Backbone as a ProteinNet text record, in pm:
[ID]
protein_1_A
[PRIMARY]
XXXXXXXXXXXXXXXXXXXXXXXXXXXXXXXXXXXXXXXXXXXXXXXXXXXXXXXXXXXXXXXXXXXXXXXXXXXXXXXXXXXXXXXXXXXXXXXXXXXXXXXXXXXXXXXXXXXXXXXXXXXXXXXXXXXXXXXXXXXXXXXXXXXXXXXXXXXXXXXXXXXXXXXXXXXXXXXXXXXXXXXXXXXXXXXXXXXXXXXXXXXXXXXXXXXXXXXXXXXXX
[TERTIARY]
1546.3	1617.8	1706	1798.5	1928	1979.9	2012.8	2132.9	2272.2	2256.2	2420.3	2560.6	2534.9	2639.8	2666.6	2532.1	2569.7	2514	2409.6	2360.2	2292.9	2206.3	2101.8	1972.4	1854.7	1765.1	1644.6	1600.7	1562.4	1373.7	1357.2	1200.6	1249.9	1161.7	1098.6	1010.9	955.3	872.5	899.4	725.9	770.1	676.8	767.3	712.3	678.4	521	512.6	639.6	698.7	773.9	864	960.1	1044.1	1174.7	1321.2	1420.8	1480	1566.2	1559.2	1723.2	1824.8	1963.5	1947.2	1870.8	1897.4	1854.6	1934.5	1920	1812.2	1708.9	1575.5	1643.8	1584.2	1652.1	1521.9	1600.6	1477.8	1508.7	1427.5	1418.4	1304.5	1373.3	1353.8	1280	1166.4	1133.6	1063.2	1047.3	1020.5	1101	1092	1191.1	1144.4	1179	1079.3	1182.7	1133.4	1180	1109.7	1229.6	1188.6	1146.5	1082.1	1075.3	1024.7	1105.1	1067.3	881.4	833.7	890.3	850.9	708.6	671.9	575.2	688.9	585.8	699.4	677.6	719.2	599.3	670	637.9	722.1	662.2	701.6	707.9	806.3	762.3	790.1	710	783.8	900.2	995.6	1144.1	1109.8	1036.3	1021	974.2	856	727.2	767.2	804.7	778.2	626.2	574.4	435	442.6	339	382.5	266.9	299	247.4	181.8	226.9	166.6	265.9	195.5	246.7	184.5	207.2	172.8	246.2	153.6	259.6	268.4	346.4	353.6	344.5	241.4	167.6	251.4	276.3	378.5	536.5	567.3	717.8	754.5	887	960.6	1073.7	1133.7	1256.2	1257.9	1184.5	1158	1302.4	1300.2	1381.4	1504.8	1576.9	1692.6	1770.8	1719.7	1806.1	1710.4	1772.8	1731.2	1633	1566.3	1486.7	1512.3	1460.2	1554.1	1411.8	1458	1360.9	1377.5	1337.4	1321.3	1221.6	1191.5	1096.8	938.7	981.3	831.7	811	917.3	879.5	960.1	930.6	974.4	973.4	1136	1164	1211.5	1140.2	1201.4	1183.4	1242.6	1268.8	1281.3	1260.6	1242.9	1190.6	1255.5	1217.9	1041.8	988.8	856	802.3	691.2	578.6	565.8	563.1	502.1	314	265.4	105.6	114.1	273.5	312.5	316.5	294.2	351	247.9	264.2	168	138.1	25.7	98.9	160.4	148.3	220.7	361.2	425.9	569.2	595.6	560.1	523.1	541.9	509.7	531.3	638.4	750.8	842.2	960.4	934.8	1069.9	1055	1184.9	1220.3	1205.4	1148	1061.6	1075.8	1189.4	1260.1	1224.2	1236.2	1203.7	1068.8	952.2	838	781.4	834.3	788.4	857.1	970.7	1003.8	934.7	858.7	801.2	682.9	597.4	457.1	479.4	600.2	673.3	657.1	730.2	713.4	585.3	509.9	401.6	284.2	329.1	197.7	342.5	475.3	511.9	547.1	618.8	621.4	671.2	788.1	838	799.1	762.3	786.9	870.3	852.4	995.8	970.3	1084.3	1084.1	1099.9	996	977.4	1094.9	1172.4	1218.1	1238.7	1300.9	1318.9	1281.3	1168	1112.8	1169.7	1128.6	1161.5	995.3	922.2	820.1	822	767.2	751	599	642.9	518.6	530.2	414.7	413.4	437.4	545.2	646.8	516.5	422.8	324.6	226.7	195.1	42.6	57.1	177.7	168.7	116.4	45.5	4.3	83.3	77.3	151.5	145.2	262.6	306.1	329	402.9	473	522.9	542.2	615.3	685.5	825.5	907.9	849	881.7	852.1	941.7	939.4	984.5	1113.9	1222.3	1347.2	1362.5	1397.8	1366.4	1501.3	1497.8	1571.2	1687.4	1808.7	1933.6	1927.4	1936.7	1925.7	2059.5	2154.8	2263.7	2224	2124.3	2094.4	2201.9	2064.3	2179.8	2144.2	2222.3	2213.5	2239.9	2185.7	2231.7	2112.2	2114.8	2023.4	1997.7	1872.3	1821.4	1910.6	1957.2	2008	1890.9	1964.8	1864.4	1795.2	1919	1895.9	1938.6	1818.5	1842.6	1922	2009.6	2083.1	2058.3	1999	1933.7	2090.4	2112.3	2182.4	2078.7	2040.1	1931	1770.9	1706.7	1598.5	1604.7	1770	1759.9	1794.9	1725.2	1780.3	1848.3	1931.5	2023.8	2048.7	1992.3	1973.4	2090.7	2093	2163.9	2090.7	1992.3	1901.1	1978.9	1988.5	2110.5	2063.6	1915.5	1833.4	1833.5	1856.4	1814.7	1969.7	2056.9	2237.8	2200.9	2136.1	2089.7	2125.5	2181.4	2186.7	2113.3	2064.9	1871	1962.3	1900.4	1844.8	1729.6	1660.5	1485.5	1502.8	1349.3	1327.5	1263	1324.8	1232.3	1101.7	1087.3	918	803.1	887.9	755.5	794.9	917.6	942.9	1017.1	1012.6	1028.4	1186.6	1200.4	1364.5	1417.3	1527.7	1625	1759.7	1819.3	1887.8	1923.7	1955.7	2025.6	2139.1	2204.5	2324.7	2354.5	2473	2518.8	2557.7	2553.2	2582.8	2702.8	2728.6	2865.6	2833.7	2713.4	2648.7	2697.3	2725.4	2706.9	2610.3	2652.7	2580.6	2553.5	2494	2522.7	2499.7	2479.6	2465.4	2605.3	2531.4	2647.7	2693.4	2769.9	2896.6	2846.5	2808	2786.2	2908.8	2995.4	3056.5	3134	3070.9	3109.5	3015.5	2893.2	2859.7	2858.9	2937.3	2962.6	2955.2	2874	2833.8	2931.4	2959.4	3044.5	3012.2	3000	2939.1	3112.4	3066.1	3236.7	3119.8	3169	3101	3211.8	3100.2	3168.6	3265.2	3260.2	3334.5	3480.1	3458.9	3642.3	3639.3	3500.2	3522.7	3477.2	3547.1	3498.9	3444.3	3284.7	3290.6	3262.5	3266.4	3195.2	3159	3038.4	2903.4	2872.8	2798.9	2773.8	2631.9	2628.6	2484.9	2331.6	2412.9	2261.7	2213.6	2311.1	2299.9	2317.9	2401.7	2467.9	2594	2629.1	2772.7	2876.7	2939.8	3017.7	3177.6	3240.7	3355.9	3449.9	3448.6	3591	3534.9	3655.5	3598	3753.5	3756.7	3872.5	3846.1	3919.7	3887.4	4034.2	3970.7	4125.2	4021.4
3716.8	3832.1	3889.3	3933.5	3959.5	4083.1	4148.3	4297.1	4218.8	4276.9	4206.8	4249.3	4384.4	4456.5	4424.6	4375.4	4292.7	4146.6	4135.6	4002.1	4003	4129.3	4094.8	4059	3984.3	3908.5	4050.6	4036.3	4131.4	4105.7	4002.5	3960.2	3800.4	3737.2	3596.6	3555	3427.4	3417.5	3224	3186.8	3006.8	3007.7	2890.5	2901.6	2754.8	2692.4	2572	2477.7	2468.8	2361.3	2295.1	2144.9	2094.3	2152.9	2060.8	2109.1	2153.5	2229.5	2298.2	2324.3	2264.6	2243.5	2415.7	2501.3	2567.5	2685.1	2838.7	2903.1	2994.2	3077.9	3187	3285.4	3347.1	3440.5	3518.3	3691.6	3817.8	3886.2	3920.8	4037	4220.5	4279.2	4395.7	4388.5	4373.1	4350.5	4229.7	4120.8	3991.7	3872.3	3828.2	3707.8	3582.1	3432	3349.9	3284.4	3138.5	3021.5	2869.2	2795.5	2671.5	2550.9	2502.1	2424.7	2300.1	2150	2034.7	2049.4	1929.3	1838.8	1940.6	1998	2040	2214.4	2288.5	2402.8	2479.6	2652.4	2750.6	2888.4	2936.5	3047.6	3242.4	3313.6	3457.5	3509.1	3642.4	3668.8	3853.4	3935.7	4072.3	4097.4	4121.4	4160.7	4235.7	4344.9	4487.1	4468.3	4405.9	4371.7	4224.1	4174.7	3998.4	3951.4	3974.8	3899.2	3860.6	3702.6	3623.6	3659.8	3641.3	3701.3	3579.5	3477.1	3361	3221.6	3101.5	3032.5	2857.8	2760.4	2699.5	2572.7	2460.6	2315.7	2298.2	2221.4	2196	2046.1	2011.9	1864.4	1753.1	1625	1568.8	1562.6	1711.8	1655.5	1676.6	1623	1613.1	1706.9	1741.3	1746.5	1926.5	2008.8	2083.9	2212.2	2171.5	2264.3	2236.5	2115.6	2107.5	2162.7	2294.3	2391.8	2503.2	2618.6	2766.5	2790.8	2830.8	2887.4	2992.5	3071.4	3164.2	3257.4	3396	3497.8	3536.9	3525.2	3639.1	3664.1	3816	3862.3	3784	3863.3	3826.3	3645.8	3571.9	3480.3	3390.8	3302	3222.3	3058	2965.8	2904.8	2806.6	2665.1	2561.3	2400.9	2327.5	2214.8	2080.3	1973.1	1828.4	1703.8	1616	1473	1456.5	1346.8	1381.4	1278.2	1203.7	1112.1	1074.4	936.1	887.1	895.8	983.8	1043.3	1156	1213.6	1327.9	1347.7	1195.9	1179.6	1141.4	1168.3	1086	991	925.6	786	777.6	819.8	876.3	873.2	944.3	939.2	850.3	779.8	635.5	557.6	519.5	442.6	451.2	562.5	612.9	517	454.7	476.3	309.8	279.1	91.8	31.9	-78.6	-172.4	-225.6	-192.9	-217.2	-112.4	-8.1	122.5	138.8	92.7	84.2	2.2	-125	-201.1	-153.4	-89.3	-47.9	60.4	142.4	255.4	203.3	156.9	37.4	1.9	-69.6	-122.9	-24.3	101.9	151.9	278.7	259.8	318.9	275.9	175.2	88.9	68.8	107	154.4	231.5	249.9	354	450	467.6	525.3	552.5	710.5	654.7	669.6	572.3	592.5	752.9	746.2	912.5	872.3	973.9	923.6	1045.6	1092.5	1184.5	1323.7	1411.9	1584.2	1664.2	1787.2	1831.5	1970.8	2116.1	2228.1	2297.8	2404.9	2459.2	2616.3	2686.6	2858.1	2881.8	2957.6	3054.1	3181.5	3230.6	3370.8	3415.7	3510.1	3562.5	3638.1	3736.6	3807.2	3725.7	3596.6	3570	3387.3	3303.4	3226.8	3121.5	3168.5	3125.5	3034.4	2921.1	2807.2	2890.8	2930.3	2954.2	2834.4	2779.6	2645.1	2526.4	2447.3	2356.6	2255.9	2216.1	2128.1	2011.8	1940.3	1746	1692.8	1610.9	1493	1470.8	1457.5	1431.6	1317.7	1183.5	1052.7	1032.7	926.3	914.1	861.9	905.9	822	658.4	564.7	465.2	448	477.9	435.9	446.9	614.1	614.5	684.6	776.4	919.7	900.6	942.1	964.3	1095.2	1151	1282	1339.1	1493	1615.2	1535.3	1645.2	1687.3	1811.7	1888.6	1979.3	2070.5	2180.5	2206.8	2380	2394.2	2578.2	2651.5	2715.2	2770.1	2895.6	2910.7	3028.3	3099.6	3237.7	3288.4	3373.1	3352.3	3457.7	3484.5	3586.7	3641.5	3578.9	3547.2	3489.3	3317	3296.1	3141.3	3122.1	3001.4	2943.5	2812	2793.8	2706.4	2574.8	2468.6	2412.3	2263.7	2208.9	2049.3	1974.6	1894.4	1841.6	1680.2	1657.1	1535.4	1411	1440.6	1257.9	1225.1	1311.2	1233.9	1297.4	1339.3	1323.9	1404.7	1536	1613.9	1766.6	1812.6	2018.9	2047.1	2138.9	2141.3	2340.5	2350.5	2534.4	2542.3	2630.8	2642.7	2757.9	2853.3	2961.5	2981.4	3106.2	3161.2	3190.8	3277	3282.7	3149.7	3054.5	2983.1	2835.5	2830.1	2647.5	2590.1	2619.6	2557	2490.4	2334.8	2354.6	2364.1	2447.9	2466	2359	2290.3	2205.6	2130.6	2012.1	1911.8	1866.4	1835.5	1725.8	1683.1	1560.1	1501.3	1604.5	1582.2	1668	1596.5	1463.1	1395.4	1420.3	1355.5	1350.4	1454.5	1570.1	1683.2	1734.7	1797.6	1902.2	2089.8	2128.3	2267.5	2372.5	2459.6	2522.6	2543.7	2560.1	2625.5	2718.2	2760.3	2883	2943	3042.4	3142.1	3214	3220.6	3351.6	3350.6	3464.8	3528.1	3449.6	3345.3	3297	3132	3116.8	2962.2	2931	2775.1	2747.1	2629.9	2631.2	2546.1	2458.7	2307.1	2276.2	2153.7	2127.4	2013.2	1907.9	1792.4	1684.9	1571.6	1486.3	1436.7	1312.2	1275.2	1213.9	1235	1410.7	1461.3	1508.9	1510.8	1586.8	1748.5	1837.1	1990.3	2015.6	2039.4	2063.2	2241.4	2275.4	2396.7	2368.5	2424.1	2418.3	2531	2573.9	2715.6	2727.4	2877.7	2899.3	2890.2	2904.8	2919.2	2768.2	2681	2565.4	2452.1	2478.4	2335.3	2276.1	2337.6	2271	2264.9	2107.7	2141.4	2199.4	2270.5	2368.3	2254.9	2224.5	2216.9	2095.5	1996.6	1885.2	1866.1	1858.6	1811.1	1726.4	1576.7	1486.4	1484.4	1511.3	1478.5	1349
-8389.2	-8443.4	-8333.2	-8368.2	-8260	-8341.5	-8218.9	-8274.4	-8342.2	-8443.8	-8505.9	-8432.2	-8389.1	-8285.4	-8121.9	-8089.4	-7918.7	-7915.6	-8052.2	-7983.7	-7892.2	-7831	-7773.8	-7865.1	-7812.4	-7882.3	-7870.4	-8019.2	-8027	-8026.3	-8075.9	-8114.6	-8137.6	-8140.2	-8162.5	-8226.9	-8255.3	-8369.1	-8350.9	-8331.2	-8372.4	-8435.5	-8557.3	-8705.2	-8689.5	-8785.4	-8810.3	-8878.8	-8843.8	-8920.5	-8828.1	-8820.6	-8856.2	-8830.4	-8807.1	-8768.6	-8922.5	-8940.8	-9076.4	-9079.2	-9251.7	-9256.8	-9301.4	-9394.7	-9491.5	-9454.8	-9381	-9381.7	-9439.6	-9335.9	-9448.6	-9527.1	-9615	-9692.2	-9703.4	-9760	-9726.6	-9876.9	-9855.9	-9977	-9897.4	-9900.2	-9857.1	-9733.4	-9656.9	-9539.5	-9529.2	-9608.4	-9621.7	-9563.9	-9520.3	-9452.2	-9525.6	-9575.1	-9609.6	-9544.7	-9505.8	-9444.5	-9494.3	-9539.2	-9584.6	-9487.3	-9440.9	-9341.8	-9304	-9260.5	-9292.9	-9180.9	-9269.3	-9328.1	-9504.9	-9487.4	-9604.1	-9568.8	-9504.3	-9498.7	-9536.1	-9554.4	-9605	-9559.3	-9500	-9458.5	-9459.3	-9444.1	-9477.9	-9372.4	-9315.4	-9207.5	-9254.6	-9155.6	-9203.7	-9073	-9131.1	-9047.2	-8962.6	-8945.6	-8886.1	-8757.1	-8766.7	-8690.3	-8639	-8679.9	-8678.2	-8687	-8768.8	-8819.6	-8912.8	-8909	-8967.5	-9124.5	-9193.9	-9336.9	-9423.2	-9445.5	-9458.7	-9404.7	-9447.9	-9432	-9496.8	-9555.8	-9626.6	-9652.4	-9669.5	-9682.9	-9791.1	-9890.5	-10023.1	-9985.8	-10061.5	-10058.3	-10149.5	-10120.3	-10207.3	-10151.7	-10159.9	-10107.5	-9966.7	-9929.7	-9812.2	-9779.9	-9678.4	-9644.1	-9716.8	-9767.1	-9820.5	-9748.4	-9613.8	-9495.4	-9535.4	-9628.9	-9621.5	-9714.9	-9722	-9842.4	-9837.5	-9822.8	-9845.4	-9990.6	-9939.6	-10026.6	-10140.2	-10258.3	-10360.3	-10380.5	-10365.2	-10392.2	-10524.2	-10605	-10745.3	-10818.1	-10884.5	-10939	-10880	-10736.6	-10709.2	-10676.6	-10677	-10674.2	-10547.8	-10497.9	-10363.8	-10446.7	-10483.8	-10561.6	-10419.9	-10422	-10299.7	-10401.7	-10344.6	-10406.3	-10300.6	-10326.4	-10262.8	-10293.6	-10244.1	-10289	-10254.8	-10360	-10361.6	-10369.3	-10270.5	-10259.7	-10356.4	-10328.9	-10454.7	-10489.9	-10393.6	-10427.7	-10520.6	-10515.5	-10576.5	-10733.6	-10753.2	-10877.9	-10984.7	-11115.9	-11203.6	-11237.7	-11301.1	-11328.9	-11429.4	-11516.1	-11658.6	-11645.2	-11530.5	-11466.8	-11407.2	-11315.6	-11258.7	-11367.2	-11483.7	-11566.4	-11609	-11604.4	-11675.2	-11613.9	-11469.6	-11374.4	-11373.5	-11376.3	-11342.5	-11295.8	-11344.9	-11281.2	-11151.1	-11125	-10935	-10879.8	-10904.4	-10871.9	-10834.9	-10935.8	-10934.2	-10797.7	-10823.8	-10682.3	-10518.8	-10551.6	-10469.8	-10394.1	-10468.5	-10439.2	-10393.1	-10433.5	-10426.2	-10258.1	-10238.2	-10131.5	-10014.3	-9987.4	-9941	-9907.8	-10012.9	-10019.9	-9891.6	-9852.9	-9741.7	-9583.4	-9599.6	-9491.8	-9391	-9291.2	-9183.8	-9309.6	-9415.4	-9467.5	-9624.4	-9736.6	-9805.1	-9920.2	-10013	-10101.8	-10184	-10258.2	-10302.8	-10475.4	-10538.6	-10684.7	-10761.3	-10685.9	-10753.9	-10671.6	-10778	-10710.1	-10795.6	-10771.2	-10821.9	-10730.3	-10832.4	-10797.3	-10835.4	-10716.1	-10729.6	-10691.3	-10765.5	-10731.3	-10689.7	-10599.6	-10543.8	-10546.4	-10538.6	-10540.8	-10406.9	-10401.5	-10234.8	-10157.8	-10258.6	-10150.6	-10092.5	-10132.6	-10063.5	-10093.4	-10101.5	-10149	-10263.3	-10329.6	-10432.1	-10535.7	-10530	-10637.1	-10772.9	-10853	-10946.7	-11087.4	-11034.2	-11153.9	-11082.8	-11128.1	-11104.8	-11220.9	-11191.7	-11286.6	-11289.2	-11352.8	-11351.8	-11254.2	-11211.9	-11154.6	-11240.4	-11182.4	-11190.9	-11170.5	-11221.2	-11176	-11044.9	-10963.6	-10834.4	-10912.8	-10863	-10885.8	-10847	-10940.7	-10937.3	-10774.2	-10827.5	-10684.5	-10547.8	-10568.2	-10413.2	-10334.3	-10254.4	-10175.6	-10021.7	-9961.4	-9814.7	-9782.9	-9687.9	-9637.5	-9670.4	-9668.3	-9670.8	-9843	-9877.1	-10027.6	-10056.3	-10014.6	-10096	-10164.4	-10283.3	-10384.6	-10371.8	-10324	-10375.2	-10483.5	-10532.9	-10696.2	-10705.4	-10788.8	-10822.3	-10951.9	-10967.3	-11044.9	-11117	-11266.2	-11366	-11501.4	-11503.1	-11600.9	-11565.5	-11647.6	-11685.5	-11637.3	-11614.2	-11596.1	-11444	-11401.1	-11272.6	-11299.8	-11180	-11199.4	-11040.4	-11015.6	-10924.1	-10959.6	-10831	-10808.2	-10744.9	-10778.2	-10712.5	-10680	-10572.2	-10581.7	-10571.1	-10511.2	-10515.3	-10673.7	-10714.1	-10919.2	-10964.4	-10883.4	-10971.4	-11054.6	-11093.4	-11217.5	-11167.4	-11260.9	-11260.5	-11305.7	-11314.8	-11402.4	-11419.7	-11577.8	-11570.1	-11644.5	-11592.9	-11632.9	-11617.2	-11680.8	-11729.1	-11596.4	-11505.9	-11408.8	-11408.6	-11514.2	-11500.7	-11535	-11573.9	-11610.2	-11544.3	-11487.3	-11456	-11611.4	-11734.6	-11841.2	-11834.6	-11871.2	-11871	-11941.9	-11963.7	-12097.2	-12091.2	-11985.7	-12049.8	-11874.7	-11915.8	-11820.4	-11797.9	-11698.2	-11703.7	-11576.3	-11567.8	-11451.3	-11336	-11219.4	-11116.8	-11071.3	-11064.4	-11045	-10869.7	-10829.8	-10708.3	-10635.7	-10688.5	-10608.5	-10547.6	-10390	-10367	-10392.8	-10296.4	-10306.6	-10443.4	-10387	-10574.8	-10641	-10782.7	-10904.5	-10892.4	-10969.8	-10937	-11077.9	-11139.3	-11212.2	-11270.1	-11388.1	-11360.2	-11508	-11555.5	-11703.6	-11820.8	-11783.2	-11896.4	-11850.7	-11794.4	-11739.4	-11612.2	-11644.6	-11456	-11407.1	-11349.2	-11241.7	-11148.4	-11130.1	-11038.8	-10991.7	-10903.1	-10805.7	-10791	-10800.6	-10794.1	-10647.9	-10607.3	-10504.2	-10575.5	-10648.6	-10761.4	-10788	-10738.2	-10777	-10912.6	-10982.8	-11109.9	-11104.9	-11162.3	-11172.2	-11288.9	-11342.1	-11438.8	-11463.1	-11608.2	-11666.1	-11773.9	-11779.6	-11880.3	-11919.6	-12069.4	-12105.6	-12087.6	-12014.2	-11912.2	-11979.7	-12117	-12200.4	-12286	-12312.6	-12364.9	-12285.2	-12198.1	-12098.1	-12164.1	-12295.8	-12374	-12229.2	-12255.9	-12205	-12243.8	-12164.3	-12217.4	-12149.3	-12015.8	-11989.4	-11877.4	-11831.7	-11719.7	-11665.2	-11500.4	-11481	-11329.6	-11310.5	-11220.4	-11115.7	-11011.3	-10922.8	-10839.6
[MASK]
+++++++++++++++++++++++++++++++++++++++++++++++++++++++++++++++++++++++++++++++++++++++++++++++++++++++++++++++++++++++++++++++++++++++++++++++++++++++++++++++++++++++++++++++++++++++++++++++++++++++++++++++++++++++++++++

């Protein structure tokens, strides 16, 4: 923590985790921080004490996107073990996919069954919900996970880019209300008047309506 006016260092604080792409975010004297490979922790601003702190079992890379505070709730997202997964969902995914995962399951590395988004409770950590498994983009991504949620009403709105998917789900419960292509975008959606916006690395811009996913309008440079 640093004076914003000189930049002298004001307090300190080392947190369990991992080198981390995605800025912490606060809500009134709360600080939370996402942090590889799989922890998340709270801190109070005032004091610098640390308030909790906790791994989410299953996924990875958890640090490479900011975390989202609302109603009480602490919303993070990441590619996820294949221990992470069901078999039920496991059965779901292609038969290359399958051995592939199998494959890497017994090496130094392992494969990723997908991107999933999970809530906790901001005061005391407590697992809230969690989405399903987003199956992996067959093409295949490089770079960060991405995958910070942007809250308009009751709905959140994420780009999870290992599975090429925009997801909006019902804040309080994880439920999803509708899907579509992300056009291997990153970064979050753009919100504004009713319609979400996402730029795809493709060169396509789309807008979608916030409550259905219709799409309104698409344009490709």
């Amino acid at each position: 923590k640093r004076s914003l006016r000189t930049g002298a260092l004001l307090d300190t604080l080392q947190l369990p985790g991992g080198v981390v792409m995605g800025p912490p975010v606060a809500r009134g004297d709360t600080l939370a921080a996402a942090l590889d490979e799989n922890g998340l922790c709270t801190v109070r601003i005032s004091t610098f004490e640390m308030l909790w702190c906790r791994t989410i079992p299953g996924l990875r890379m958890v640090g490479h996107a900011s975390p989202t505070i609302v109603d009480g709730l602490l919303l993070v997202s990441g590619p996820g073990k294949l221990r992470a997964a069901s078999p039920s969902y496991f059965a779901t995914l292609p038969f290359k996919q399958q051995l592939s995962l199998l494959w890497n399951a017994f090496g130094p590395e392992d494969g990723y069954v997908g991107q999933q988004v999970r809530a906790f409770d901001l005061q005391d950590g407590t697992p809230r919900w969690s989405t399903p498994f987003f199956p992996p983009d067959e093409v295949g991504v490089e770079g960060h996970s991405a995958g910070t949620a942007v809250i308009a009403g009751n709905l959140g709105l994420i780009v999870l880019p290992f599975s090429d998917v925009l997801v909006a789900f019902e804040v309080e419960t994880g439920a999803i209300r509708w899907t579509a292509e992300a056009h291997h975008g990153r970064g979050v959606p753009l919100v504004i008047d009713g319609d979400v916006f996402i730029a795809g690395r493709d060169g396509v811009i789309e807008t979608r309506d916030l409550e259905t996913g219709a799409l309104h309008c698409t344009i490709s440079r």
